[in-house]
Coordinates of C-alpha atoms and ligand atoms in Angstrom, one line a residue:
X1 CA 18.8 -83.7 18.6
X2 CA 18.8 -86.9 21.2
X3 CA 20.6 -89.5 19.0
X4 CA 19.6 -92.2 21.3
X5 CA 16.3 -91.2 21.4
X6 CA 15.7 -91.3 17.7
X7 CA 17.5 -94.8 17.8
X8 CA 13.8 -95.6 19.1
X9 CA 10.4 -96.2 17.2
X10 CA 7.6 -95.7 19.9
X11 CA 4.1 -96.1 17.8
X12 CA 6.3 -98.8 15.8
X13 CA 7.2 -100.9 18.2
X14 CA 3.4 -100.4 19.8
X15 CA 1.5 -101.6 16.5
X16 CA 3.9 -104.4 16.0
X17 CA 3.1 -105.2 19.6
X18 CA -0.4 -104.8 19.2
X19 CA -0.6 -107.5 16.3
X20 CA 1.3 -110.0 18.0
X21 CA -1.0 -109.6 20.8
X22 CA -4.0 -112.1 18.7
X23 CA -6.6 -109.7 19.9
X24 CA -9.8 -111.0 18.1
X25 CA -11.4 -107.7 16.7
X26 CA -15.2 -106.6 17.3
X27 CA -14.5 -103.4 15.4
X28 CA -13.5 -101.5 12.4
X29 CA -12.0 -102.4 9.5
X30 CA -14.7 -104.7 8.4
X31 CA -12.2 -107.0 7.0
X32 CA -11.5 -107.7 10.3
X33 CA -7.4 -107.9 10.0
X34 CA -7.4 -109.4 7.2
X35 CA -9.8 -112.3 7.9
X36 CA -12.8 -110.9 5.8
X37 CA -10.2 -110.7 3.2
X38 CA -10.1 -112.8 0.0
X39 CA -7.2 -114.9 -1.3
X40 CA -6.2 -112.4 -3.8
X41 CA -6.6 -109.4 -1.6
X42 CA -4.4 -111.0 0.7
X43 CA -2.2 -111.7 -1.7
X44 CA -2.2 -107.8 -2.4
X45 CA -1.9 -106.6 0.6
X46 CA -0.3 -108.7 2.8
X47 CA 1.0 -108.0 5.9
X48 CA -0.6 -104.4 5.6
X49 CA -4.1 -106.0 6.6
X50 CA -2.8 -107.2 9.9
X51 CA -1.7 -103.8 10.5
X52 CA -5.3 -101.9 9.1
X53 CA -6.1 -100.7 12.5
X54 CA -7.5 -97.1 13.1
X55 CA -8.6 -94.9 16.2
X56 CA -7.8 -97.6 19.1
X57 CA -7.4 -96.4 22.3
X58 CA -4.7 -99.4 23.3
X59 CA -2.4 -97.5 20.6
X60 CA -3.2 -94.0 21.3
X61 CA -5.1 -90.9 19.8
X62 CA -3.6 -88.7 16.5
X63 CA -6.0 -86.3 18.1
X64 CA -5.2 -86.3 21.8
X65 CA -2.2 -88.0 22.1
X66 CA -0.9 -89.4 25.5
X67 CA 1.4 -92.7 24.3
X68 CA 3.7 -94.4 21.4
X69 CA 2.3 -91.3 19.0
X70 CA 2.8 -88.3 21.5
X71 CA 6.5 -89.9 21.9
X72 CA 7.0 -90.1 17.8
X73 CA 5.6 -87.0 17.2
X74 CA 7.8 -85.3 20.1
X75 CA 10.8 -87.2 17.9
X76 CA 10.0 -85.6 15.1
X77 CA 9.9 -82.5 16.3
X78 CA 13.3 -83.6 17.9
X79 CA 14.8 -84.3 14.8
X80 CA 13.9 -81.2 12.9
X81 CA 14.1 -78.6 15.6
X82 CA 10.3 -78.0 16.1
X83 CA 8.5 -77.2 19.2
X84 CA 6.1 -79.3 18.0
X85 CA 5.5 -81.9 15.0
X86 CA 2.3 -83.1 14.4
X87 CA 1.4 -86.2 11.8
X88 CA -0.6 -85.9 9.0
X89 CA -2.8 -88.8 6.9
X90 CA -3.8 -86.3 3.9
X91 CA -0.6 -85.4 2.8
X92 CA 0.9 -81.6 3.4
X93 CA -2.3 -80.8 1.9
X94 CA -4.2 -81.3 5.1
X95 CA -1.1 -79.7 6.7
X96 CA -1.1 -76.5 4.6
X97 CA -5.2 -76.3 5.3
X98 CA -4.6 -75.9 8.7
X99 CA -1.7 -73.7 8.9
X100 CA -4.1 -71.2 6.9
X101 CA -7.2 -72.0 9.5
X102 CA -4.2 -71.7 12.6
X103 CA -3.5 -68.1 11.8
X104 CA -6.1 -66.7 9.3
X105 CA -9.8 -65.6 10.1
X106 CA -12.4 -65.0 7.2
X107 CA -11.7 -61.6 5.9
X108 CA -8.1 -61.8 6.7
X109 CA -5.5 -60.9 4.1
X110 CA -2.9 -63.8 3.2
X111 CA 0.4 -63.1 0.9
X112 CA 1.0 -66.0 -1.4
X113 CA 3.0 -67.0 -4.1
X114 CA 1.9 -66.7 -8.0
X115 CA 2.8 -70.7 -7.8
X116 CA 0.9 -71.7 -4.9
X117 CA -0.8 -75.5 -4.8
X118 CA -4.1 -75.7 -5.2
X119 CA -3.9 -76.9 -1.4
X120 CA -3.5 -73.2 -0.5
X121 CA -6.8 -71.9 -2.3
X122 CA -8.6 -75.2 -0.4
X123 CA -7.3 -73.2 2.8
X124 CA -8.2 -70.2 2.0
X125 CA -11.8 -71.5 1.2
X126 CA -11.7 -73.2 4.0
X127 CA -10.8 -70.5 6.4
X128 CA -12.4 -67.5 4.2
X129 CA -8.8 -65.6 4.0
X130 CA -8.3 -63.2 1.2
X131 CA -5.1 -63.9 -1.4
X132 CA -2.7 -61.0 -1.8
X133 CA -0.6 -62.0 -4.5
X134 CA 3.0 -61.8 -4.9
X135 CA 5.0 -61.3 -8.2
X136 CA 7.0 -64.5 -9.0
X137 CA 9.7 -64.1 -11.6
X138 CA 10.2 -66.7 -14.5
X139 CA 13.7 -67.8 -16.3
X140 CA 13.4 -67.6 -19.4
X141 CA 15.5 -69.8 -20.2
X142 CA 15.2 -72.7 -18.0
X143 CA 11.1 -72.6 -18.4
X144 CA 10.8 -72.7 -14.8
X145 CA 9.4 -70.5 -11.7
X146 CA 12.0 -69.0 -9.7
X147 CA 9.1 -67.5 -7.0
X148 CA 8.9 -64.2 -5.8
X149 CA 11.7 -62.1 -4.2
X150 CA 12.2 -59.5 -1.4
X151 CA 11.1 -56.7 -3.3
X152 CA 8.2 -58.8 -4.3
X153 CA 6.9 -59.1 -0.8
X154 CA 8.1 -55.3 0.1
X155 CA 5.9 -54.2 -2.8
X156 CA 2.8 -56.8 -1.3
X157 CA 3.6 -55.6 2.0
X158 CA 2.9 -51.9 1.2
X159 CA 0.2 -52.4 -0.6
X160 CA -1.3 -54.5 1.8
X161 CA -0.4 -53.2 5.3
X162 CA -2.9 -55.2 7.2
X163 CA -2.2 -58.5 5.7
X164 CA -1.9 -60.8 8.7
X165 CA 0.3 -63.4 7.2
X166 CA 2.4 -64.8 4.8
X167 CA 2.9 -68.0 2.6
X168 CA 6.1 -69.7 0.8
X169 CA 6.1 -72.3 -1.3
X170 CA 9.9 -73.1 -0.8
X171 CA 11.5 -75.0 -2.5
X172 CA 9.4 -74.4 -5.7
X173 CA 8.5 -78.4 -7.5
X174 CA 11.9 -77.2 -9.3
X175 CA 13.7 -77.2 -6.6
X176 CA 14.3 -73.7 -6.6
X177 CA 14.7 -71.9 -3.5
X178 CA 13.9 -68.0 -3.1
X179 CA 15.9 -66.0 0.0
X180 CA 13.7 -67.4 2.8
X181 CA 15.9 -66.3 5.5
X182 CA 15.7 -63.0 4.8
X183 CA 12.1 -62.5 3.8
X184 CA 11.1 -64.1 6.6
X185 CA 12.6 -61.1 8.7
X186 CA 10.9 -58.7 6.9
X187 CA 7.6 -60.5 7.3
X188 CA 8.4 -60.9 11.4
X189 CA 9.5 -57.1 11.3
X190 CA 5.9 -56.5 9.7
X191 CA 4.0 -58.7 12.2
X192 CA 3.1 -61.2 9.5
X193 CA 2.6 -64.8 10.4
X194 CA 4.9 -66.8 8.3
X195 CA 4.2 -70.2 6.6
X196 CA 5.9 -72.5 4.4
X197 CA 4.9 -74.6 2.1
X198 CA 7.9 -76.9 2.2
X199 CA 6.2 -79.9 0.5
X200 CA 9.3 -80.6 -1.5
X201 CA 12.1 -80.3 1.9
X202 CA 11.4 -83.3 4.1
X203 CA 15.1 -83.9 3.4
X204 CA 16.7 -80.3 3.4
X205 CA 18.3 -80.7 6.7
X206 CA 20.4 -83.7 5.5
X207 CA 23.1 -81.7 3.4
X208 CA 24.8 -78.8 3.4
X209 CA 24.9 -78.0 -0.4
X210 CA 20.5 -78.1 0.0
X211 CA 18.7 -74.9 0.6
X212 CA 18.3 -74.5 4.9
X213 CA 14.7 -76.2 5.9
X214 CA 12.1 -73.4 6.4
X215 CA 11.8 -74.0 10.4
X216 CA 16.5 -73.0 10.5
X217 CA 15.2 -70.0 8.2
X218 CA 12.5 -69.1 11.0
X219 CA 9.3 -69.9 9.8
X220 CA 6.3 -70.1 12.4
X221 CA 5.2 -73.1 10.7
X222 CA 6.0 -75.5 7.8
X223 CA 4.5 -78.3 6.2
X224 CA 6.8 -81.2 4.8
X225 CA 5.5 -84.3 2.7
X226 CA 7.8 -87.1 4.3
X227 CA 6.3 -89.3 1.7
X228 CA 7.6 -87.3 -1.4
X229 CA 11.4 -86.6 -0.7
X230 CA 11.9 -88.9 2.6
X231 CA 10.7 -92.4 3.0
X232 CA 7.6 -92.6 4.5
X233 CA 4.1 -94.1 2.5
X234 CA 2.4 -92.0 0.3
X235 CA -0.1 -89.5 2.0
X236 CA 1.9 -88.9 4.8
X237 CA 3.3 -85.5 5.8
X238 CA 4.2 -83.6 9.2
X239 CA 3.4 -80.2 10.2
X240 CA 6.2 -78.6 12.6
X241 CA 5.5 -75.5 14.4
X242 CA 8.9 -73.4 16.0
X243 CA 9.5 -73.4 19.6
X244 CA 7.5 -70.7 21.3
X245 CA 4.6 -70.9 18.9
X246 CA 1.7 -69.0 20.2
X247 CA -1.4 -71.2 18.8
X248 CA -0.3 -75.0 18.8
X249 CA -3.6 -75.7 21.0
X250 CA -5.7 -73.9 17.6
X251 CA -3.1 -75.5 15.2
X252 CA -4.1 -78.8 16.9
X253 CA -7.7 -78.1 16.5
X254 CA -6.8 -77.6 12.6
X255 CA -5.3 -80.6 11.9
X256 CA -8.4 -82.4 13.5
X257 CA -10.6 -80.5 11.5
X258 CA -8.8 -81.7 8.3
X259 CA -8.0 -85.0 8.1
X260 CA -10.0 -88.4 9.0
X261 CA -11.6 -89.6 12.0
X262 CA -10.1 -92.9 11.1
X263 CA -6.3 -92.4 10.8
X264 CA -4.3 -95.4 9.3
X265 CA -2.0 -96.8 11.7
X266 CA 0.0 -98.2 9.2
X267 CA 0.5 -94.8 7.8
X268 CA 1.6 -92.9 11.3
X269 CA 3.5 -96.1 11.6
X270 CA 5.5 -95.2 8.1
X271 CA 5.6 -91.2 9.5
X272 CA 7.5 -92.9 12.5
X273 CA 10.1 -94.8 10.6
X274 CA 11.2 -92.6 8.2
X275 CA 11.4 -90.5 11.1
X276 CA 13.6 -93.0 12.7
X277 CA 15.5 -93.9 9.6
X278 CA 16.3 -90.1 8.2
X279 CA 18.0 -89.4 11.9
X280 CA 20.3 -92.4 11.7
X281 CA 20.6 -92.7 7.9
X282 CA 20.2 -89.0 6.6
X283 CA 23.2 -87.4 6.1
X284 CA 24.4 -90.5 4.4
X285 CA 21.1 -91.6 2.0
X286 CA 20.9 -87.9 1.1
X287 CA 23.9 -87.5 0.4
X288 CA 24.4 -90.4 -1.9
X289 CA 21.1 -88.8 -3.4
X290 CA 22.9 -85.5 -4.4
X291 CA 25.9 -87.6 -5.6
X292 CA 24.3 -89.6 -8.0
X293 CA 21.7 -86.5 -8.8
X294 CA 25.3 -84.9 -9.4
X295 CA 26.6 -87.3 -11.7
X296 CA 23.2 -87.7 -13.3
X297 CA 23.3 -84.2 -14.6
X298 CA 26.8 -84.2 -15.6
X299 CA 26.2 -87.4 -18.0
X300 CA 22.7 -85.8 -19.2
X301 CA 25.0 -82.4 -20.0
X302 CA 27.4 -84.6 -22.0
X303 CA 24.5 -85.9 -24.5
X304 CA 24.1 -83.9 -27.4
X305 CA 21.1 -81.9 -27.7
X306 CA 20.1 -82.5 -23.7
X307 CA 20.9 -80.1 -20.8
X308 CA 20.2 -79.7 -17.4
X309 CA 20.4 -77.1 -15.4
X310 CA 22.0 -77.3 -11.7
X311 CA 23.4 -74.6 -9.2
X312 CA 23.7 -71.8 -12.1
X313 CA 20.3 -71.3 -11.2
X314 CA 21.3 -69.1 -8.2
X315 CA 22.5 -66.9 -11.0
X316 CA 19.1 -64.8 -10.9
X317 CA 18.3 -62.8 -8.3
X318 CA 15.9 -63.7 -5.6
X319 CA 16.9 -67.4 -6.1
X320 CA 18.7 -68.2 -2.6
X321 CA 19.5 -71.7 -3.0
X322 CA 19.0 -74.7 -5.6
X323 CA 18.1 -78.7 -4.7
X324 CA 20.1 -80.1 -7.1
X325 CA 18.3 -83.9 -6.2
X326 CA 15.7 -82.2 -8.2
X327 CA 16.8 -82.7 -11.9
X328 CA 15.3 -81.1 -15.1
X329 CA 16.1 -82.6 -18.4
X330 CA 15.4 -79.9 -21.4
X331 CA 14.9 -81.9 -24.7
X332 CA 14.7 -78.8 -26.8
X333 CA 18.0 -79.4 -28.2
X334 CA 16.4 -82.1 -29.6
X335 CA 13.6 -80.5 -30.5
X336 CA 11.2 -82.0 -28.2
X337 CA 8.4 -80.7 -26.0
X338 CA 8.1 -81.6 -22.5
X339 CA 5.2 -83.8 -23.3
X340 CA 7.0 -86.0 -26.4
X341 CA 10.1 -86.6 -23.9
X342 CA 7.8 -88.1 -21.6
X343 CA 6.6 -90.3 -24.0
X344 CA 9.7 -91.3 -25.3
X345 CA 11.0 -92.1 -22.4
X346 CA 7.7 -93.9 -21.1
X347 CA 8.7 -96.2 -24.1
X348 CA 12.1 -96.8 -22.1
X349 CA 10.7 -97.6 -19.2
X350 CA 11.0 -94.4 -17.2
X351 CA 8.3 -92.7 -15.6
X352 CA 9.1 -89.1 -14.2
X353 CA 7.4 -86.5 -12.0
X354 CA 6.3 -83.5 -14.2
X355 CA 6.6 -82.2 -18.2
X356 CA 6.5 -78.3 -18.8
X357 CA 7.5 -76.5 -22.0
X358 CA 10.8 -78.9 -23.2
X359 CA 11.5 -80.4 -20.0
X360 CA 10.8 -83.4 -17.6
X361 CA 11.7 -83.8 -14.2
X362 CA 13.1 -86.4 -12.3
X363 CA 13.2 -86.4 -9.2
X364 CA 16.4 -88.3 -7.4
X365 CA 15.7 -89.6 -3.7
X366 CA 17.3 -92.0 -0.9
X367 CA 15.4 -94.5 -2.9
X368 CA 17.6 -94.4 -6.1
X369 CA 20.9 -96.4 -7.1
X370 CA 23.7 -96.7 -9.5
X371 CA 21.1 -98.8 -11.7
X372 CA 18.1 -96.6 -11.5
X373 CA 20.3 -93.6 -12.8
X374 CA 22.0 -96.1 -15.5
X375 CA 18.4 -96.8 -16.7
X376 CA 17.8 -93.0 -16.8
X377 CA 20.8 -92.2 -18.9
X378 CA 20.5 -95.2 -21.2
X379 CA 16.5 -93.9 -22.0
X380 CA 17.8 -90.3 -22.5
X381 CA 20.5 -91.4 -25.0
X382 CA 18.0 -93.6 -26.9
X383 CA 15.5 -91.0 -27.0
X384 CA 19.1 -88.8 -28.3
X385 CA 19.6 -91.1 -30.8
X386 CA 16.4 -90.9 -32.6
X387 CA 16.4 -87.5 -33.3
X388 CA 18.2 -84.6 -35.2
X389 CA 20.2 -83.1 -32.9
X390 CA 20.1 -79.2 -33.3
X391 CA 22.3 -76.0 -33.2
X392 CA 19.7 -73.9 -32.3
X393 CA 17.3 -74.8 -29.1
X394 CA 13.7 -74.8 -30.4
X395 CA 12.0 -73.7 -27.1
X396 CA 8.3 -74.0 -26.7
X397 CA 7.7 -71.6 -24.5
X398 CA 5.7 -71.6 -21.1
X399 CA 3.1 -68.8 -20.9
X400 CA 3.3 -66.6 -18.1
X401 CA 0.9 -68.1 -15.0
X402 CA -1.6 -65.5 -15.8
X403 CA -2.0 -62.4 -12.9
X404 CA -4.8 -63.1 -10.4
X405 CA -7.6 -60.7 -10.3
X406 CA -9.5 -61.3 -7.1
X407 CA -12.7 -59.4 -6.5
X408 CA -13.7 -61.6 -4.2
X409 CA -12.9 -64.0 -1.5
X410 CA -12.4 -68.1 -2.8
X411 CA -14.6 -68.9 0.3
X412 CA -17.8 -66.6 -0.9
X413 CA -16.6 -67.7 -4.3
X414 CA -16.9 -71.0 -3.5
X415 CA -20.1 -70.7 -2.0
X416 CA -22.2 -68.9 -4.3
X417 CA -24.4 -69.9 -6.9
X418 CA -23.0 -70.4 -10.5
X419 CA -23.8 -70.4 -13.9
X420 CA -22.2 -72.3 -17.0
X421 CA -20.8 -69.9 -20.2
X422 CA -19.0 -71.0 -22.7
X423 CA -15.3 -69.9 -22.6
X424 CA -15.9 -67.3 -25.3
X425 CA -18.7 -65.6 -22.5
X426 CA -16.4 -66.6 -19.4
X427 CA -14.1 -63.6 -20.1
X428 CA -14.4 -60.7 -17.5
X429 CA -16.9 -62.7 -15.3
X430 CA -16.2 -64.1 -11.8
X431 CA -14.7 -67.5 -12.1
X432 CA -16.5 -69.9 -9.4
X433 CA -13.7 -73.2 -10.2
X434 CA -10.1 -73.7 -9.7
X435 CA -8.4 -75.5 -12.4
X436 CA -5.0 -76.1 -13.0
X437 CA -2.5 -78.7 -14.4
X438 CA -1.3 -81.7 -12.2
X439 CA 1.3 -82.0 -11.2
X440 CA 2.2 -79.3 -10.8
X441 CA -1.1 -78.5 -9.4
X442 CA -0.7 -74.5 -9.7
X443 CA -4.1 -73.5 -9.9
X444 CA -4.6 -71.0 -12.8
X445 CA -7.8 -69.7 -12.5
X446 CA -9.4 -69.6 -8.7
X447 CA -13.1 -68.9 -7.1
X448 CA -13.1 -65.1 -7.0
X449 CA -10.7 -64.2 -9.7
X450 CA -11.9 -62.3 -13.1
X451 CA -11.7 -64.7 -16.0
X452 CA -9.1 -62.7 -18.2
X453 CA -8.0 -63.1 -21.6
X454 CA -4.3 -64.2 -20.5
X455 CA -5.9 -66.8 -17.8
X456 CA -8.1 -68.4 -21.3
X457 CA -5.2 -68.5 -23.2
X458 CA -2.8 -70.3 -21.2
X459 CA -5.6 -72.5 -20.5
X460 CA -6.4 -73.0 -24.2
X461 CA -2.7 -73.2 -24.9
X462 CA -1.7 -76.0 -22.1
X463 CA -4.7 -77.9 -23.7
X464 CA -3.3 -77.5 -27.2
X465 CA 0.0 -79.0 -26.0
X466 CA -1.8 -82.4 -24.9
X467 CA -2.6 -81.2 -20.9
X468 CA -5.0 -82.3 -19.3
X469 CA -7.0 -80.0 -17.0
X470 CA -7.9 -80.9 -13.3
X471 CA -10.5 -79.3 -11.2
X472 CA -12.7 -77.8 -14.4
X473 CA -15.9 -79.5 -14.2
X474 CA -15.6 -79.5 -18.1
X475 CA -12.5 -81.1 -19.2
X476 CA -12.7 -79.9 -22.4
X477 CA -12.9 -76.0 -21.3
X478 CA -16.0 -75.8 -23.7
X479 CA -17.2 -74.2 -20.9
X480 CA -16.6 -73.1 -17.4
X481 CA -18.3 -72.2 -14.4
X482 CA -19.1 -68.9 -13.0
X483 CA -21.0 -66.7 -11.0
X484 CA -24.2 -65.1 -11.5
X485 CA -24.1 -61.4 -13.4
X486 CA -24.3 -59.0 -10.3
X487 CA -22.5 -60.4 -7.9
X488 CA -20.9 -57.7 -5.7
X489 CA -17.2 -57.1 -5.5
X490 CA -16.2 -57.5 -2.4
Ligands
LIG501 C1 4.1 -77.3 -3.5 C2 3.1 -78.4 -3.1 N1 2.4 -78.2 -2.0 C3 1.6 -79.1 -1.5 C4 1.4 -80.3 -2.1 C5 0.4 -81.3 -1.6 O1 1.1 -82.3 -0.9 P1 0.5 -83.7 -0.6 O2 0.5 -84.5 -1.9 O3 1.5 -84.3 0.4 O4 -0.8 -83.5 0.0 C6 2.1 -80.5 -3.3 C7 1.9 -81.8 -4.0 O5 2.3 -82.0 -5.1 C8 3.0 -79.6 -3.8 O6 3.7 -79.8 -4.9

């Protein structure tokens, strides 16, 4: 890394420029920097609308880069050891898109993850790529995903010889990290394409103690959201490819074909300063991260009934490494489900990032302080106090994600005609909707996939438990969408 280079902020400094420049604008936004603007929308957004400038050829291209956002990108890439970084204004979900459309032509088979987003599947209907699923395993204990391991991919390698690539999502929304490094070498040694789904590492190369970032483990490409774990505005993500990548020019194409015409300034603006602000700050902001997620989790493990665990997660095998910034609080000590803690502690003031079975999580960033985790203890012992605290855990259990069936591809899925059945009628049909929970966005039933009786019952149960389903064009799972009787396997 060039530390006096990433001292700089090129597409920064060119916006900030730009705006003190008094252009007067004859062209989009409408609101005309802010002018068009009422008194209480200026109120709102403030200096943003002097910045709401997209697609201007005095501050560059996202698409064909020359200036200020060819020199941040080239920083980015800088800082994380790419051999090339590009920026992304829909989230690692656009990213993730076109890593599937870079490498993956309709037909092709794709290894994924049992706990894929629901951003995958969108790639794969995008590019018409085939899902080849991998076994995840589950602790049993701790409720949560621990993702697939080596023997998992072997076992999807042999059965599936011509697969022409393979997906991670690493580290899982838990934080839990399988043994990248070394499945990655069996994926290279198999001629596989590999891709991460690093949505949740924008900050792993800041500590030692945090599983290695996907590109150090030698991923061919890798899609980090800089807004959820570094410190850029939300919807904002980078795609890094590794030095000596064969298709940037098509990986370039796929970002293009995935995200706006209009790109926010503001927003690449925000990629750039984070970008600027993890290379001086990041070692030290991540670190006071994992110290205060550290002394977070050793108060929560003092509080009767309340446990959390941290690195004894590598314990199982497969599990390679652990973020401990990512913190789960089990209430079933206190006899709580996921959902009630949530509310409880909504009650307190605290908002966190996801409920499962008895747990929360919280999620603990360069943004937090002493006082943010004060407030997150003081809530937890309130909501302590107010119940029985028990010798025995009473754990509501998570069901199994249910095993994929696919019969056919999501993108032929997708695009064929459907019928409604109740849920009752649903069952060994082709499903022609993804649903899932959000977060964590896993989908559980996908275009292409045989509606099975384990895939209705975790639905039904999530929805017993006060879950709301996303992506079902019936929230209440009456009914679901699927295709016509007859349709061909593929
Ligand atoms: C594992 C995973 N991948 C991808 C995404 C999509 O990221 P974004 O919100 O940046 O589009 C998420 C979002 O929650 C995620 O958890």
């Amino acid at each position: 890394m060039n530390k006096e280079r990433q001292l700089q902020t090129p597409f920064v400094d060119a916006l900030e420029a730009y705006c003190y420049e008094g252009m007067v604008a004859f062209h989009t936004p409408g609101h005309k920097l802010g002018c068009g603007a009422t008194a209480y929308q200026q109120g709102l957004f403030g200096y943003a609308l002097r910045r709401d400038l997209g697609l201007m050829y005095a501050l560059d291209d996202l698409f064909q880069p020359q200036g200020p956002l060819k020199e941040a990108m080239e920083l980015a890439a800088d800082l994380y050891g790419a051999g090339r970084t590009f920026f992304s204004i829909n989230g690692t979900t656009a990213c993730v898109e076109a890593m599937i459309l870079t490498v993956c032509r309709p037909g092709d088979e794709i290894i994924i993850p049992r706990e894929a987003h629901r951003c995958v599947m969108e790639g794969l209907i995008l590019s018409g790529a085939v899902p080849v699923y991998m076994r995840s395993h589950f602790a049993a204990k701790e409720q949560v995903t621990l993702g697939p391991d080596l023997a998992s991919l072997q076992a999807a390698i042999a059965a599936h010889p011509a697969a022409k690539a393979v997906l991670f999502t690493y580290p899982t929304y838990d934080g839990v990290a399988c043994e990248l490094e070394k499945m990655i070498s069996y994926s290279h040694a198999h001629g596989l394409y590999v891709l991460v789904d690093e949505a949740h590492g924008a900050h792993l190369p800041f500590h030692l103690d945090l599983p290695k970032e996907a590109l150090a483990c030698g991923a061919d490409m890798t899609a980090q959201s800089t807004h959820k774990l570094a410190g850029s505005i939300t919807q904002t993500s980078m795609l890094h490819c590794r030095r000596g990548f064969p298709d940037m020019e098509r990986a370039a194409s796929a970002m293009a074909l995935v995200q706006s015409t209009s790109p926010q300034y503001w927003l690449l603006a925000s990629l750039d300063s984070a970008r600027q602000q993890l290379a001086l700050e990041g070692t030290k902001r991540i670190g006071r991260a994992m110290a205060l997620a550290r002394q977070l989790r050793d108060e929560l493990n003092a509080i009767p009934g309340i446990y959390s665990f941290g690195r004894n997660i590598m314990k199982y095998n497969g599990v390679g490494g652990f973020d401990e910034t990512k913190v789960t609080i089990d209430f079933s000590g206190l006899d709580l489900t996921g959902r009630q803690a949530e509310v409880l502690l909504r009650r307190e003031k605290i908002e966190v990032e996801l409920t499962a079975a008895n747990h929360v999580l919280a999620l603990i960033t360069l943004g937090d302080t002493d006082a943010s985790i004060a407030a997150l203890l003081r809530a937890c012992r309130r909501v302590a106090a107010g119940q029985v605290v028990r010798c025995d855990r009473i754990v509501t259990n998570e069901l199994p994600l249910p095993d994929p069936q696919v019969v056919l591809s999501p993108r032929n899925a997708w695009n064929s005609s459907k019928e409604i059945v109740s849920i009752q009628h649903a069952l060994g049909r082709i499903a022609a909707e993804t649903i899932m929970f959000y977060p964590p966005g896993i989908p559980i039933m996908a275009p292409g996939e045989i509606v099975t009786a384990s895939c209705i019952a975790y639905l039904q149960n999530k929805v017993k438990a006060g879950y709301t389903p996303y992506g079902a064009a019936d929230s209440t799972l009456q009914t679901l969408q699927v295709l016509p009787r007859g349709t061909e396997y593929e």
